[in-house]
Short mmCIF file of C-alpha atoms and ligand atoms in Angstrom, two decimals:
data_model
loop_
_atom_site.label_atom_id
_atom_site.label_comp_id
_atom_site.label_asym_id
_atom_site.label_seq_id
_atom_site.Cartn_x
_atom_site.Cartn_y
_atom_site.Cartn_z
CA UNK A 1 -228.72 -50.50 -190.48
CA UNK A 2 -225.85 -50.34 -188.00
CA UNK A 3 -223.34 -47.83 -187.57
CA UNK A 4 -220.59 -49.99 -188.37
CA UNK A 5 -220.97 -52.79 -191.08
CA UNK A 6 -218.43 -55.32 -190.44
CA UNK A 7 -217.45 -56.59 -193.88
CA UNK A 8 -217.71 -60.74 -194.14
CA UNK A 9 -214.65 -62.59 -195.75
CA UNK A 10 -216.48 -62.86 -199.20
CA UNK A 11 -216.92 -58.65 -199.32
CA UNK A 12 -213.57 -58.20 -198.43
CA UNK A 13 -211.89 -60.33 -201.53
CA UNK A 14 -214.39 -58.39 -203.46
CA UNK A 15 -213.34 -55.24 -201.72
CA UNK A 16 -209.83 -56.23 -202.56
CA UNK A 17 -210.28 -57.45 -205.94
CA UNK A 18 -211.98 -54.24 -207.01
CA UNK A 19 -209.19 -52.16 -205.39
CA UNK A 20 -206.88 -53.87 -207.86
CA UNK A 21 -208.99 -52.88 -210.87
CA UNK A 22 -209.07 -49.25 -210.26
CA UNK A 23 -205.27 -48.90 -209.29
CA UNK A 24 -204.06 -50.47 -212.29
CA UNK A 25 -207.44 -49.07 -214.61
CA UNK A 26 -207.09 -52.61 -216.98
CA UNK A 27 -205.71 -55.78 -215.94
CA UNK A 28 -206.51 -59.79 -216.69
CA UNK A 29 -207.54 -62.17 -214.59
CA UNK A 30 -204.24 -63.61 -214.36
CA UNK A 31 -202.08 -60.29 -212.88
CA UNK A 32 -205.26 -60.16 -210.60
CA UNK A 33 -204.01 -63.59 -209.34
CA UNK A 34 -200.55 -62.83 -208.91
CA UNK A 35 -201.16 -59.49 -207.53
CA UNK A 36 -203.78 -60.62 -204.86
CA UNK A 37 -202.82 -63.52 -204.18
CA UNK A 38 -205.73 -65.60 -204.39
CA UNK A 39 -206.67 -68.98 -206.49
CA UNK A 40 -207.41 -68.21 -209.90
CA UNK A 41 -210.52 -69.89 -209.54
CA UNK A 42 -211.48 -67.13 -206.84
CA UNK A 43 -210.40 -64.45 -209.08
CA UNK A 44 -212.61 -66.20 -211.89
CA UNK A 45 -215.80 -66.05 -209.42
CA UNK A 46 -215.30 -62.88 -207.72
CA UNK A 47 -214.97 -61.19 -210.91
CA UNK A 48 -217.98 -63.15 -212.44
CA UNK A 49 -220.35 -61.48 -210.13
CA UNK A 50 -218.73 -57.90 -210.56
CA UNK A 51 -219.67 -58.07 -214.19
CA UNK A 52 -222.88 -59.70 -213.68
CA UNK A 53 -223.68 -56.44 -211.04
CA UNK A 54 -222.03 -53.71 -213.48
CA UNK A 55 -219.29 -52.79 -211.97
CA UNK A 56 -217.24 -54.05 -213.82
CA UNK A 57 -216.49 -55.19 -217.80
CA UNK A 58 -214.51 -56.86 -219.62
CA UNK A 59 -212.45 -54.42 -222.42
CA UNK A 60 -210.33 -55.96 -225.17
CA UNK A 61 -207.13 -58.18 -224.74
CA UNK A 62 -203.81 -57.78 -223.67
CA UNK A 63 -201.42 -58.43 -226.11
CA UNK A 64 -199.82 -61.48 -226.31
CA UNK A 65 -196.55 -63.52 -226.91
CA UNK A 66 -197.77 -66.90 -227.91
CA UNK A 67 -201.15 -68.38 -226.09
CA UNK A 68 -204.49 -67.17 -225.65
CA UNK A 69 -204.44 -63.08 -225.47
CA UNK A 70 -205.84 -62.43 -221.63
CA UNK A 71 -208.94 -60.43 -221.33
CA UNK A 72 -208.75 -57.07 -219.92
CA UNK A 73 -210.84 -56.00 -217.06
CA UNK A 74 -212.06 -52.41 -216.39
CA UNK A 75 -214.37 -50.55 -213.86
CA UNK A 76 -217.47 -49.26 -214.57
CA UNK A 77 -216.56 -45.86 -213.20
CA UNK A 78 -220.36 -44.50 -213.49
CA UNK A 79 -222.02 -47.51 -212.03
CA UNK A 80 -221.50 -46.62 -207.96
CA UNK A 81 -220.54 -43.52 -206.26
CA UNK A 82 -220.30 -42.41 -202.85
CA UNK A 83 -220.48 -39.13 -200.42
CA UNK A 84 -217.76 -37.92 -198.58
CA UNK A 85 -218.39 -35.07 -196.08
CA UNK A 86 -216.49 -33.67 -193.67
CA UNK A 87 -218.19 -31.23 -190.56
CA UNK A 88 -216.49 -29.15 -187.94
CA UNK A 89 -217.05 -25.99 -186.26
CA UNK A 90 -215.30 -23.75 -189.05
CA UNK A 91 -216.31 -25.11 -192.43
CA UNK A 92 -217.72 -28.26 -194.28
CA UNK A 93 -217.20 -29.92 -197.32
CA UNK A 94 -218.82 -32.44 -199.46
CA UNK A 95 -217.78 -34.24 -202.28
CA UNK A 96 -219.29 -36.76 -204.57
CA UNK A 97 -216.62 -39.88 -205.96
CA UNK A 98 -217.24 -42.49 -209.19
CA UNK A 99 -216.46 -45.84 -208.60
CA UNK A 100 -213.04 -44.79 -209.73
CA UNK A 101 -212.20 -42.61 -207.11
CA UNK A 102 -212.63 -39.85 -209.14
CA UNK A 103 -214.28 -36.56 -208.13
CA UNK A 104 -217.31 -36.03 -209.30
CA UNK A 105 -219.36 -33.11 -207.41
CA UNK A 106 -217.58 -30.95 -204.31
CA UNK A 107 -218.48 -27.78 -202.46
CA UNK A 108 -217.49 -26.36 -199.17
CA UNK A 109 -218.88 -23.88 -197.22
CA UNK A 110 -219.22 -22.49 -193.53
CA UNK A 111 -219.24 -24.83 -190.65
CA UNK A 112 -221.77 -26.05 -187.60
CA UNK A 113 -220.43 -22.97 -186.32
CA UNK A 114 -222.64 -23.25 -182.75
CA UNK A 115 -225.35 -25.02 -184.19
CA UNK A 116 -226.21 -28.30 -182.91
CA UNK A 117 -226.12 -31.56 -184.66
CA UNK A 118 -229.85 -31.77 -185.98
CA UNK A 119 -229.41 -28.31 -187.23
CA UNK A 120 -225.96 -29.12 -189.25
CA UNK A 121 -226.50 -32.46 -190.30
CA UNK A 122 -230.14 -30.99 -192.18
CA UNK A 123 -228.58 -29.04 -194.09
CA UNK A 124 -225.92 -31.27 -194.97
CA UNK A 125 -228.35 -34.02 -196.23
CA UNK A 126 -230.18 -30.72 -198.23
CA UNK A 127 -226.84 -30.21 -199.73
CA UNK A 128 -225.76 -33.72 -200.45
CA UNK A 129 -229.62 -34.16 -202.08
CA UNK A 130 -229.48 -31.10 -204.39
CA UNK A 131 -225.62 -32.53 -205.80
CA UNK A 132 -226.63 -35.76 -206.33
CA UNK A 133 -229.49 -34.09 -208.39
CA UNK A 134 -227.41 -31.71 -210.30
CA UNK A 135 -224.88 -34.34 -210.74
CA UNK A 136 -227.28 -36.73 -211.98
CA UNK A 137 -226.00 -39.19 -210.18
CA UNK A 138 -229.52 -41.45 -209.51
CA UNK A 139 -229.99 -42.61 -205.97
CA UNK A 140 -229.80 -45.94 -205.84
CA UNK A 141 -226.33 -45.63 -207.53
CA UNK A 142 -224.54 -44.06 -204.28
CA UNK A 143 -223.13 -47.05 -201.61
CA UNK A 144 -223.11 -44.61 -198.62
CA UNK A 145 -221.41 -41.75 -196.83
CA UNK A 146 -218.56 -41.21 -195.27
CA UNK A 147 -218.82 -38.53 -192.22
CA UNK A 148 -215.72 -37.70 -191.23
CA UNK A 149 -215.20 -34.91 -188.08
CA UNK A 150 -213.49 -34.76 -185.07
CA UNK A 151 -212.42 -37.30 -182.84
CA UNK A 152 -212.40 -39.13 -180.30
CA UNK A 153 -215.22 -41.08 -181.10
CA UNK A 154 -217.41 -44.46 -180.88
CA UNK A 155 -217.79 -45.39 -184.22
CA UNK A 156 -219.59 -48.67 -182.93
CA UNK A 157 -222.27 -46.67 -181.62
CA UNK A 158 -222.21 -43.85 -183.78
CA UNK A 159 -221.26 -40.73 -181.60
CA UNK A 160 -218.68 -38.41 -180.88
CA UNK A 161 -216.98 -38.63 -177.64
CA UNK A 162 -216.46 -34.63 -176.83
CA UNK A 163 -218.23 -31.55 -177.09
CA UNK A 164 -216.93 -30.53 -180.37
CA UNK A 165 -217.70 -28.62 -182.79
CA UNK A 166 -219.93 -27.71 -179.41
CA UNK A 167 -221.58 -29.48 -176.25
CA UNK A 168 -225.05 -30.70 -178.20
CA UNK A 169 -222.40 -33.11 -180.55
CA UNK A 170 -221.62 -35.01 -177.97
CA UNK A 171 -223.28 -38.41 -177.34
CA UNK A 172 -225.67 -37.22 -179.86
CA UNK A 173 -226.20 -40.25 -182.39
CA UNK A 174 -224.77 -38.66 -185.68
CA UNK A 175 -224.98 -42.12 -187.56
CA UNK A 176 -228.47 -43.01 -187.11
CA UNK A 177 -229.56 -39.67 -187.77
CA UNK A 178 -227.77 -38.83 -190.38
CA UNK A 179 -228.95 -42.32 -191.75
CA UNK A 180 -232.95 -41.56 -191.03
CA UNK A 181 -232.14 -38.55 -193.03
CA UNK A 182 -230.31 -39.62 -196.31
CA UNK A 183 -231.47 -43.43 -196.56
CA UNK A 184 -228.29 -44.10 -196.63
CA UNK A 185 -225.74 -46.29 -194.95
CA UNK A 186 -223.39 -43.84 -192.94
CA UNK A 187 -220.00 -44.41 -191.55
CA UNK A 188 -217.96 -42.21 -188.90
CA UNK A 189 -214.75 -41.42 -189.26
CA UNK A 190 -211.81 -39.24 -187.66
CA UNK A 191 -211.34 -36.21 -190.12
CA UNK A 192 -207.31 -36.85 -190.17
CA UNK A 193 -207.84 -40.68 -190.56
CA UNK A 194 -210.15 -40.14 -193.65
CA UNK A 195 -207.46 -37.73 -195.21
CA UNK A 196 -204.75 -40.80 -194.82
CA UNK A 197 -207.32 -43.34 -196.22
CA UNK A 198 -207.83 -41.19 -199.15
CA UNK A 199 -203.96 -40.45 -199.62
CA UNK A 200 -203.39 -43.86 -199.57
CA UNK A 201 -206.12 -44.52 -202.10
CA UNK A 202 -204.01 -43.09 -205.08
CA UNK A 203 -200.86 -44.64 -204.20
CA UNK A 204 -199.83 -48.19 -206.01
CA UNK A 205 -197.68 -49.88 -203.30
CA UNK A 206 -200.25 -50.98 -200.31
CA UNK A 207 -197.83 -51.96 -198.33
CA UNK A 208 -196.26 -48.48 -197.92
CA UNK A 209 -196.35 -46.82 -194.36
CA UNK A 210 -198.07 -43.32 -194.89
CA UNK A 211 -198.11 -40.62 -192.08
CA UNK A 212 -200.38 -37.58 -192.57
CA UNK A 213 -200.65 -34.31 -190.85
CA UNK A 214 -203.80 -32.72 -191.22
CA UNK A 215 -203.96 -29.17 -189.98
CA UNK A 216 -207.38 -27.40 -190.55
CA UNK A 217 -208.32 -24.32 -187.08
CA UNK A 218 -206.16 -27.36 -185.16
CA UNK A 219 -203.75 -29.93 -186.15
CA UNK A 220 -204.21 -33.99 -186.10
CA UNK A 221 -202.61 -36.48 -187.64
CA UNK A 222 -203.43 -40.00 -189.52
CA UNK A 223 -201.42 -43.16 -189.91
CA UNK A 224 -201.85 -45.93 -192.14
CA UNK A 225 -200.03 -49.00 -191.80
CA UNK A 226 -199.99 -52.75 -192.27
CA UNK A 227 -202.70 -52.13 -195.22
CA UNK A 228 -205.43 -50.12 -192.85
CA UNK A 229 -205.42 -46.76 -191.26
CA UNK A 230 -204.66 -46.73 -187.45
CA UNK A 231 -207.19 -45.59 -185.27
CA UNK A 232 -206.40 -46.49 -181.77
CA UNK A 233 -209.04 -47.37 -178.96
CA UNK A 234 -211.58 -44.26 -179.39
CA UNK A 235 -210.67 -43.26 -183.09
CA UNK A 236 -208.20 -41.03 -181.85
CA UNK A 237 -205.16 -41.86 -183.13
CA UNK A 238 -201.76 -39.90 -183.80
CA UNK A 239 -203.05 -37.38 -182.21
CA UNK A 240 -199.77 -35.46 -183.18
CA UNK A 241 -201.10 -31.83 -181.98
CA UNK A 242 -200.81 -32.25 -178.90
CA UNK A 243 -197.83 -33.90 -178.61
CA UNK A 244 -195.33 -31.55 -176.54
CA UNK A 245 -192.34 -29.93 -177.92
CA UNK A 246 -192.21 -27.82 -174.79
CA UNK A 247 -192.74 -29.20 -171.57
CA UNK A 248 -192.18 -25.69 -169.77
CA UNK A 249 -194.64 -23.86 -172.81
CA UNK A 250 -198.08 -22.44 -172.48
CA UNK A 251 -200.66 -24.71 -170.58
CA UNK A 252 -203.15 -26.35 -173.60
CA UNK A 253 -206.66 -27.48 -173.17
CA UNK A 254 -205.65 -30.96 -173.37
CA UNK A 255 -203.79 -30.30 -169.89
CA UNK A 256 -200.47 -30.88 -171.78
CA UNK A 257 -197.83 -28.09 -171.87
CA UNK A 258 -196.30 -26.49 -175.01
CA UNK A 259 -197.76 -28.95 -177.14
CA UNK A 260 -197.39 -28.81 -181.35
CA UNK A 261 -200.97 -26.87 -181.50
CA UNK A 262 -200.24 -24.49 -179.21
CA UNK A 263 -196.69 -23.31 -181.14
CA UNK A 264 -197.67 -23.71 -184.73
CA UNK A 265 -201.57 -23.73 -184.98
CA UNK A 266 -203.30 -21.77 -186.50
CA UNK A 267 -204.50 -19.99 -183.64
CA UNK A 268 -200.82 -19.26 -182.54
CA UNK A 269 -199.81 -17.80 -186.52
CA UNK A 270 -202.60 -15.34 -186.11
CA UNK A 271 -201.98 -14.36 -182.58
CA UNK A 272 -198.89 -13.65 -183.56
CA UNK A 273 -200.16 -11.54 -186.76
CA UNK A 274 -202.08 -9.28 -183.65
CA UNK A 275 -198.98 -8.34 -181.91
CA UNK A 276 -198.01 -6.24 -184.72
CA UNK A 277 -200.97 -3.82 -185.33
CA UNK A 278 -199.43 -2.57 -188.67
CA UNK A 279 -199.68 -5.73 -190.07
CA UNK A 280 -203.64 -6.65 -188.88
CA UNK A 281 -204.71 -3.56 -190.53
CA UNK A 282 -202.75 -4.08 -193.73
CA UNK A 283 -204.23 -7.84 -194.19
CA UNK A 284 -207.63 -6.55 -192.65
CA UNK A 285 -207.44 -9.50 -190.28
CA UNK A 286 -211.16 -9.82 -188.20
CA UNK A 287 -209.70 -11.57 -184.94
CA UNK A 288 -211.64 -13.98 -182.89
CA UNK A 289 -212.43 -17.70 -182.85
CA UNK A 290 -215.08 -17.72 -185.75
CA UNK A 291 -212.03 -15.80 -188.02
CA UNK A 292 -209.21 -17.89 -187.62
CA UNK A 293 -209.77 -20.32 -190.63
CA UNK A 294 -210.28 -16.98 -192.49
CA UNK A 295 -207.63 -14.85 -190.84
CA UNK A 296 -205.31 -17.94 -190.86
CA UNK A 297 -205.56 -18.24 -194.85
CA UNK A 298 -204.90 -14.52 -195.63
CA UNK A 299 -201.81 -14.91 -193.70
CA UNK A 300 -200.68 -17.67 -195.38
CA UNK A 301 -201.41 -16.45 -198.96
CA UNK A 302 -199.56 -13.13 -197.92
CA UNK A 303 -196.96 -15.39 -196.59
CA UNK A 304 -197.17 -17.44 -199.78
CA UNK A 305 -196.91 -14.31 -201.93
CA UNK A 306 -193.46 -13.01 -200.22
CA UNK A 307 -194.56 -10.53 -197.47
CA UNK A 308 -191.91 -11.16 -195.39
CA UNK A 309 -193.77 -10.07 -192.13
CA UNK A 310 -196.16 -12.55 -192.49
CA UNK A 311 -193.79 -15.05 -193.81
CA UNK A 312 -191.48 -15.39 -190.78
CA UNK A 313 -195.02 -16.00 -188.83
CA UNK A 314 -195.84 -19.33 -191.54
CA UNK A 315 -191.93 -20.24 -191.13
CA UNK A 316 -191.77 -20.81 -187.57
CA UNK A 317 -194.81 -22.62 -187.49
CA UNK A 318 -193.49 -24.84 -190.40
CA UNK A 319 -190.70 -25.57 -188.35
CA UNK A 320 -191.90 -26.55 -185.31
CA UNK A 321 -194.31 -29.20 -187.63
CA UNK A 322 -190.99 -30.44 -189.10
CA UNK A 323 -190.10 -31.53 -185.78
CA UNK A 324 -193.06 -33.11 -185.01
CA UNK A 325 -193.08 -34.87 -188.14
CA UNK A 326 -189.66 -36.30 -187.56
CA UNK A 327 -191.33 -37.93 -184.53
CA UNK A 328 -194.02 -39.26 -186.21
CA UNK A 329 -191.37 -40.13 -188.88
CA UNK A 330 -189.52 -41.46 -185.93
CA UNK A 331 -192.16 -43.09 -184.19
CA UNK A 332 -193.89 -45.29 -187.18
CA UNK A 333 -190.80 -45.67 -189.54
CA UNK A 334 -192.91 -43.99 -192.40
CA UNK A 335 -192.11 -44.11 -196.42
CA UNK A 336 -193.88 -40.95 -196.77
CA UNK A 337 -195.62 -38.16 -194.93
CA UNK A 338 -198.49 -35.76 -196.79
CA UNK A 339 -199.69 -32.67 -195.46
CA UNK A 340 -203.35 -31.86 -196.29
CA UNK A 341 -206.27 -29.82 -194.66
CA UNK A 342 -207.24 -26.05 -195.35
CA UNK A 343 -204.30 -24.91 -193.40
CA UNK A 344 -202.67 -25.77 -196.04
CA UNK A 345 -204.21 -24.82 -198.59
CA UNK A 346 -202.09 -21.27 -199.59
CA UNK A 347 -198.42 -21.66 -197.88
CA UNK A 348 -198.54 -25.86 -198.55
CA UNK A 349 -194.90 -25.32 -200.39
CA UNK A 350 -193.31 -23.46 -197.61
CA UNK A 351 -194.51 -26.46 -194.97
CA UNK A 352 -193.34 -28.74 -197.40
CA UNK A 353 -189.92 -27.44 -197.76
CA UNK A 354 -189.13 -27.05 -193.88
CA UNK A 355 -190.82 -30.61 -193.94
CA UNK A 356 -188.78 -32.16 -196.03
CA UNK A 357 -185.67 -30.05 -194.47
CA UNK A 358 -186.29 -31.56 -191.33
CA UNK A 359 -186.82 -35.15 -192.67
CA UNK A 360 -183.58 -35.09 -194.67
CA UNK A 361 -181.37 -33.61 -191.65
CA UNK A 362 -182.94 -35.23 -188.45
CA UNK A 363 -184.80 -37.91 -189.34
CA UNK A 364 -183.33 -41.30 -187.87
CA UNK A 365 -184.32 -42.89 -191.34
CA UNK A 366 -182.12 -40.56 -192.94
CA UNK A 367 -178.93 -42.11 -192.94
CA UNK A 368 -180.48 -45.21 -194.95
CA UNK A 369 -183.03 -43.89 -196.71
CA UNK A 370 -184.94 -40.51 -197.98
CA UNK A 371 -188.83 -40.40 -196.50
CA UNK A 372 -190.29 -38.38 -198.71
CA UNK A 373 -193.23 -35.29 -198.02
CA UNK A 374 -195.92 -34.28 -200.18
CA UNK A 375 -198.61 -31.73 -200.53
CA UNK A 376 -201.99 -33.50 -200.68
CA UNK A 377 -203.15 -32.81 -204.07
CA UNK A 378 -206.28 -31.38 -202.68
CA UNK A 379 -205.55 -29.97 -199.12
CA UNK A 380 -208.93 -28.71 -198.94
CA UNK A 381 -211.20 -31.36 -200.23
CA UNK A 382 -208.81 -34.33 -198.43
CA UNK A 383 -211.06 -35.04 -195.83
CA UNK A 384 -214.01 -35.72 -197.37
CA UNK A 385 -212.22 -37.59 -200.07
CA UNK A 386 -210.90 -40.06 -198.18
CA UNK A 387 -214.38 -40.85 -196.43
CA UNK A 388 -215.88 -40.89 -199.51
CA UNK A 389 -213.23 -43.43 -200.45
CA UNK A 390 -213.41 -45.35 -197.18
CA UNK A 391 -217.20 -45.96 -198.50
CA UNK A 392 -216.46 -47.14 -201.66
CA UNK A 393 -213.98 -49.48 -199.80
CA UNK A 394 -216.59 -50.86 -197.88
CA UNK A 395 -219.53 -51.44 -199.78
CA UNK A 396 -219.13 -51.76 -203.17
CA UNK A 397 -220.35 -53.50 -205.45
CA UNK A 398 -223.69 -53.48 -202.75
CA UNK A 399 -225.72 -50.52 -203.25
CA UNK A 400 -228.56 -51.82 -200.74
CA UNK A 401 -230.17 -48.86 -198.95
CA UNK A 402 -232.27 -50.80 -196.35
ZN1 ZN B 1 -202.58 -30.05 -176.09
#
């Protein structure tokens, strides 16, 4: 197997074709024609072999005025599934999606933390095994895995590019290993760039220009456009936290100054939250790198629930990521922006409203046009959905494990 399975012309009509199917759940032959674009006669053969490999049937007619009624076509939602996981330092989650997109299995649950790759990606494929059990989903039924973490990365060769979540990560190969262990095909992915993948997933219109900022203990950022998600030259791609929004601000690790990660992180809400020692105490905040998804999240709920100390802490980091989403807005002449990660998992709503406040009254767009903001529907589980979906992109209806 190799880390990257470059799709031949035949796969991706089929790719296509089944995309079609599960967007609009039954449809003829004939709307597949129109919408794809393709010969009927493709259509007819494409969707020949999906039946005759069980992924898809055929379920009653449409109704007709005059002529022959058109034959409906429908997924087979239980025939294929596929694993999305998603690893960093802080926490992991897997989850298990039909050939619908549907979720079938997910679980999250502590990070690598400062264990090294061998170590993490064990106990993944443990955890992955024992769902896929429980689920009942049979083996030979799941297409692959998605592994979705940080960038920048090689996704030709299968490695991360940086010492994160720590130093053992990087150069290791996470692919083949990961493949050894599972026996199954495994693609990389940027964490942000699987959340916009995913996003995209359950929207109709493919031609729509999403923009996604994910913010989990940092903050990235995902683009898709022109029908695929943008990824840059090392996977890397709108890499919107560190974008500066003060060039006289604190120096970041990236060597940038006052950039979008250092004002609204996480790291910067609860640093805040430990200048005021009444308030630490009162949400029995821990401190320290290993707490700040933790510590981050009980500010945010406290924020969410109207303490007002806390609350002023969430709204100036919400502003600050309105301004950097008018950039990106700016930048990529987006339809629509989502916001999805952990970070946003409590105070989601009060991002979203100083989101949308900023798109409405700075936004060049604007004056044309509304570019809308939503809350992923599942900040949490985002990530791992949309590698999980990037699988099922990729390799159904094939389900070959060697
Ligand atoms: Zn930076």
């Amino acid at each position: 197997m190799s880390a990257v399975h470059v799709p031949s012309p035949r796969e991706k009509t089929r790719a296509l074709v089944l995309d079609l199917i599960r967007e609009a759940q039954s449809v003829s032959r004939v709307e597949l024609a129109d919408a794809s674009g393709l010969a009927a006669a493709t259509i007819t053969n494409v969707v020949r072999g999906l039946i005759a490999e069980g992924v898809v049937h055929e379920a009653g007619r449409a109704r007709s005025r005059g002529g022959t009624p058109r034959r409906l076509l429908e997924l087979n939602a239980g025939s294929r599934f596929a694993v999305g996981v998603q690893i960093d330092w802080h926490t992991a989650t897997i989850v298990i999606l039909d050939l619908a997109g549907e979720v079938v299995a997910r679980t999250s649950f502590a990070g690598s933390g400062p264990r090294g790759p061998q170590e993490s990606l064990t106990e993944l494929a443990g955890r992955i095994e024992a769902m896929l059990c429980s689920s009942g989903v049979p083996q030979d039924t799941v297409v692959g895995v998605g592994l979705a973490t940080h960038g920048p990365q090689d996704r030709h060769s299968g490695v991360l590019l940086a010492s994160n979540p720590s130093p053992g990560w990087k150069g290791f190969p996470i692919v083949t290993a990961f493949e050894e262990m599972l026996s199954l095909p495994v693609v990389l992915e940027n964490d942000a760039t699987a959340a916009v993948i995913g996003e995209r997933g359950r929207l109709s219109n493919g031609q729509r220009t999403i923009g996604l900022v994910y913010m989990g203990s940092g903050i990235g950022g995902g683009v898709f456009v022109n029908g695929d998600a943008y990824r840059g030259a090392s996977s890397n791609g709108t890499e919107i936290g560190h974008i500066s929004l003060d060039i006289n601000g604190e120096l970041c690790g990236c060597g940038n100054r006052g950039c979008l990660e250092m004002l609204a992180g996480p790291h910067q809400v609860v640093k805040g939250a430990f200048a005021m020692p009444d308030l630490t105490e009162r949400l029995g905040l821990v401190g320290g790198h290993d707490a700040i998804v933790k510590d981050f999240a009980r500010l945010t709920r406290a924020a969410a629930e109207g303490d007002p100390v806390p609350r002023a802490l969430v709204d100036a980091s919400a502003r600050y990521i309105g301004s950097a989403v008018v950039s990106l807005t700016n930048l990529f002449d987006l339809d629509e922006v989502v916001l999805a990660g952990t970070g946003f998992d409590h105070a989601g709503q009060i991002y979203l409203e100083a989101v949308s406040h900023a798109l409405s009254s700075t936004s060049y767009a604007r004056a044309h046009r509304t570019v809308h903001a939503r809350l992923s529907s599942s900040p949490v589980f985002a990530v791992a959905i949309g590698a999980a979906t990037m699988m099922l992109r990729r390799r159904v209806p094939s389900a070959e494990h060697s």
